[in-house]
Amino acid sequence: RAAHAALFAGGESLLKVRLLQGVASRLVDGLTRAVTRTVGHIISRSLSRQPTEDYYCYYCKEEELYCSECAISEKQTAVIDNAASVYGAYYGDYYARAYSADLYETFLKEDY
């Protein structure tokens, strides 16, 4: 009974606040990481690839022409994708923790 009274004392539900904080924290954590990693790959590819690279790889697959250029392009793309993964993971994790902490503080201050 004392534990129940402590959880629901003063009209505010500590349990409700903790549940909201937990759900929001996990949601922000997952979305921030996923969006950061996905957008990082999209932007890095769109800013680094040239149309000629697609041309080279198309002709390599269809006509076996320009295969060395296509291979170079594929290697460069792999390096860029790796960098996007590393930085996306780092910043995704960083901002997921930062925004989750902000939500935690918000839920403690707000009246839910």
Short mmCIF file of C-alpha atoms in Angstrom, two decimals:
data_model
loop_
_atom_site.label_atom_id
_atom_site.label_comp_id
_atom_site.label_asym_id
_atom_site.label_seq_id
_atom_site.Cartn_x
_atom_site.Cartn_y
_atom_site.Cartn_z
CA ARG A 1 0.00 0.00 0.00
CA ALA A 2 2.83 2.42 0.81
CA ALA A 3 4.54 1.69 -2.51
CA HIS A 4 1.25 2.25 -4.36
CA ALA A 5 0.71 5.54 -2.54
CA ALA A 6 4.27 6.65 -3.34
CA LEU A 7 3.81 5.90 -7.04
CA PHE A 8 0.56 7.83 -7.32
CA ALA A 9 1.15 10.56 -4.71
CA GLY A 10 0.17 14.15 -5.41
CA GLY A 11 -2.09 13.35 -8.36
CA GLU A 12 0.91 12.69 -10.60
CA SER A 13 1.67 9.20 -11.69
CA LEU A 14 5.36 8.38 -11.53
CA LEU A 15 4.57 5.15 -13.32
CA LYS A 16 2.85 7.05 -16.13
CA VAL A 17 5.80 9.43 -16.48
CA ARG A 18 8.27 6.54 -16.53
CA LEU A 19 6.24 4.66 -19.15
CA LEU A 20 5.91 7.70 -21.38
CA GLN A 21 9.60 8.47 -21.00
CA GLY A 22 10.56 4.89 -21.77
CA VAL A 23 8.39 4.63 -24.87
CA ALA A 24 9.38 8.05 -26.19
CA SER A 25 13.04 7.40 -25.45
CA ARG A 26 13.04 4.11 -27.36
CA LEU A 27 11.09 5.64 -30.23
CA VAL A 28 13.43 8.63 -30.54
CA ASP A 29 16.44 6.38 -30.11
CA GLY A 30 15.39 4.01 -32.89
CA LEU A 31 14.18 6.67 -35.30
CA THR A 32 17.18 8.93 -34.82
CA ARG A 33 19.62 6.11 -35.50
CA ALA A 34 17.68 4.79 -38.51
CA VAL A 35 17.09 8.18 -40.12
CA THR A 36 20.69 9.32 -39.58
CA ARG A 37 22.14 6.19 -41.14
CA THR A 38 19.71 6.14 -44.06
CA VAL A 39 19.96 9.82 -44.91
CA GLY A 40 23.75 9.68 -44.57
CA HIS A 41 23.98 6.98 -47.22
CA ILE A 42 21.56 8.74 -49.56
CA ILE A 43 23.32 12.09 -49.32
CA SER A 44 26.83 10.66 -49.59
CA ARG A 45 25.94 8.70 -52.71
CA SER A 46 24.08 11.55 -54.36
CA LEU A 47 26.94 13.99 -53.75
CA SER A 48 29.78 11.66 -54.70
CA ARG A 49 28.62 9.62 -57.68
CA GLN A 50 28.86 10.84 -61.26
CA PRO A 51 26.47 9.77 -64.03
CA THR A 52 29.44 8.35 -65.93
CA GLU A 53 29.92 5.80 -63.15
CA ASP A 54 26.48 4.38 -63.82
CA TYR A 55 27.28 4.41 -67.53
CA TYR A 56 30.51 2.46 -66.96
CA CYS A 57 28.85 -0.18 -64.82
CA TYR A 58 25.93 -0.58 -67.21
CA TYR A 59 28.26 -1.20 -70.15
CA CYS A 60 30.44 -3.48 -68.06
CA LYS A 61 27.45 -5.69 -67.25
CA GLU A 62 25.88 -5.58 -70.71
CA GLU A 63 28.84 -5.39 -73.10
CA GLU A 64 31.87 -6.09 -70.88
CA LEU A 65 33.23 -2.64 -71.64
CA TYR A 66 34.60 -0.08 -69.14
CA CYS A 67 34.87 -2.76 -66.43
CA SER A 68 38.03 -1.29 -64.90
CA GLU A 69 36.30 2.10 -64.54
CA CYS A 70 33.27 0.38 -63.02
CA ALA A 71 35.49 -1.48 -60.55
CA ILE A 72 37.14 1.78 -59.47
CA SER A 73 33.71 3.34 -59.03
CA GLU A 74 32.50 0.38 -56.96
CA LYS A 75 35.56 0.61 -54.69
CA GLN A 76 35.06 4.34 -54.19
CA THR A 77 31.40 3.78 -53.43
CA ALA A 78 32.32 1.12 -50.85
CA VAL A 79 34.72 3.53 -49.13
CA ILE A 80 32.10 6.28 -49.08
CA ASP A 81 29.43 3.88 -47.80
CA ASN A 82 31.77 2.76 -45.04
CA ALA A 83 32.45 6.36 -43.99
CA ALA A 84 28.72 7.11 -44.07
CA SER A 85 28.09 4.06 -41.87
CA VAL A 86 30.76 5.02 -39.35
CA TYR A 87 29.74 8.67 -39.09
CA GLY A 88 26.04 7.83 -39.27
CA ALA A 89 26.38 5.36 -36.43
CA TYR A 90 28.42 7.78 -34.32
CA TYR A 91 26.16 10.80 -34.79
CA GLY A 92 23.01 8.69 -34.72
CA ASP A 93 24.01 7.26 -31.35
CA TYR A 94 25.10 10.67 -30.06
CA TYR A 95 21.88 12.46 -30.97
CA ALA A 96 19.69 9.54 -29.95
CA ARG A 97 21.15 9.76 -26.44
CA ALA A 98 20.94 13.55 -26.42
CA TYR A 99 17.30 13.68 -27.53
CA SER A 100 16.33 10.82 -25.23
CA ALA A 101 17.83 12.73 -22.30
CA ASP A 102 15.89 15.85 -23.35
CA LEU A 103 12.68 13.84 -23.41
CA TYR A 104 13.44 12.46 -19.98
CA GLU A 105 13.85 15.98 -18.59
CA THR A 106 10.71 17.16 -20.40
CA PHE A 107 8.59 14.36 -18.96
CA LEU A 108 9.85 15.05 -15.47
CA LYS A 109 9.00 18.76 -15.75
CA GLU A 110 5.66 18.46 -17.56
CA ASP A 111 2.40 17.48 -15.91
CA TYR A 112 1.26 14.26 -17.58
#
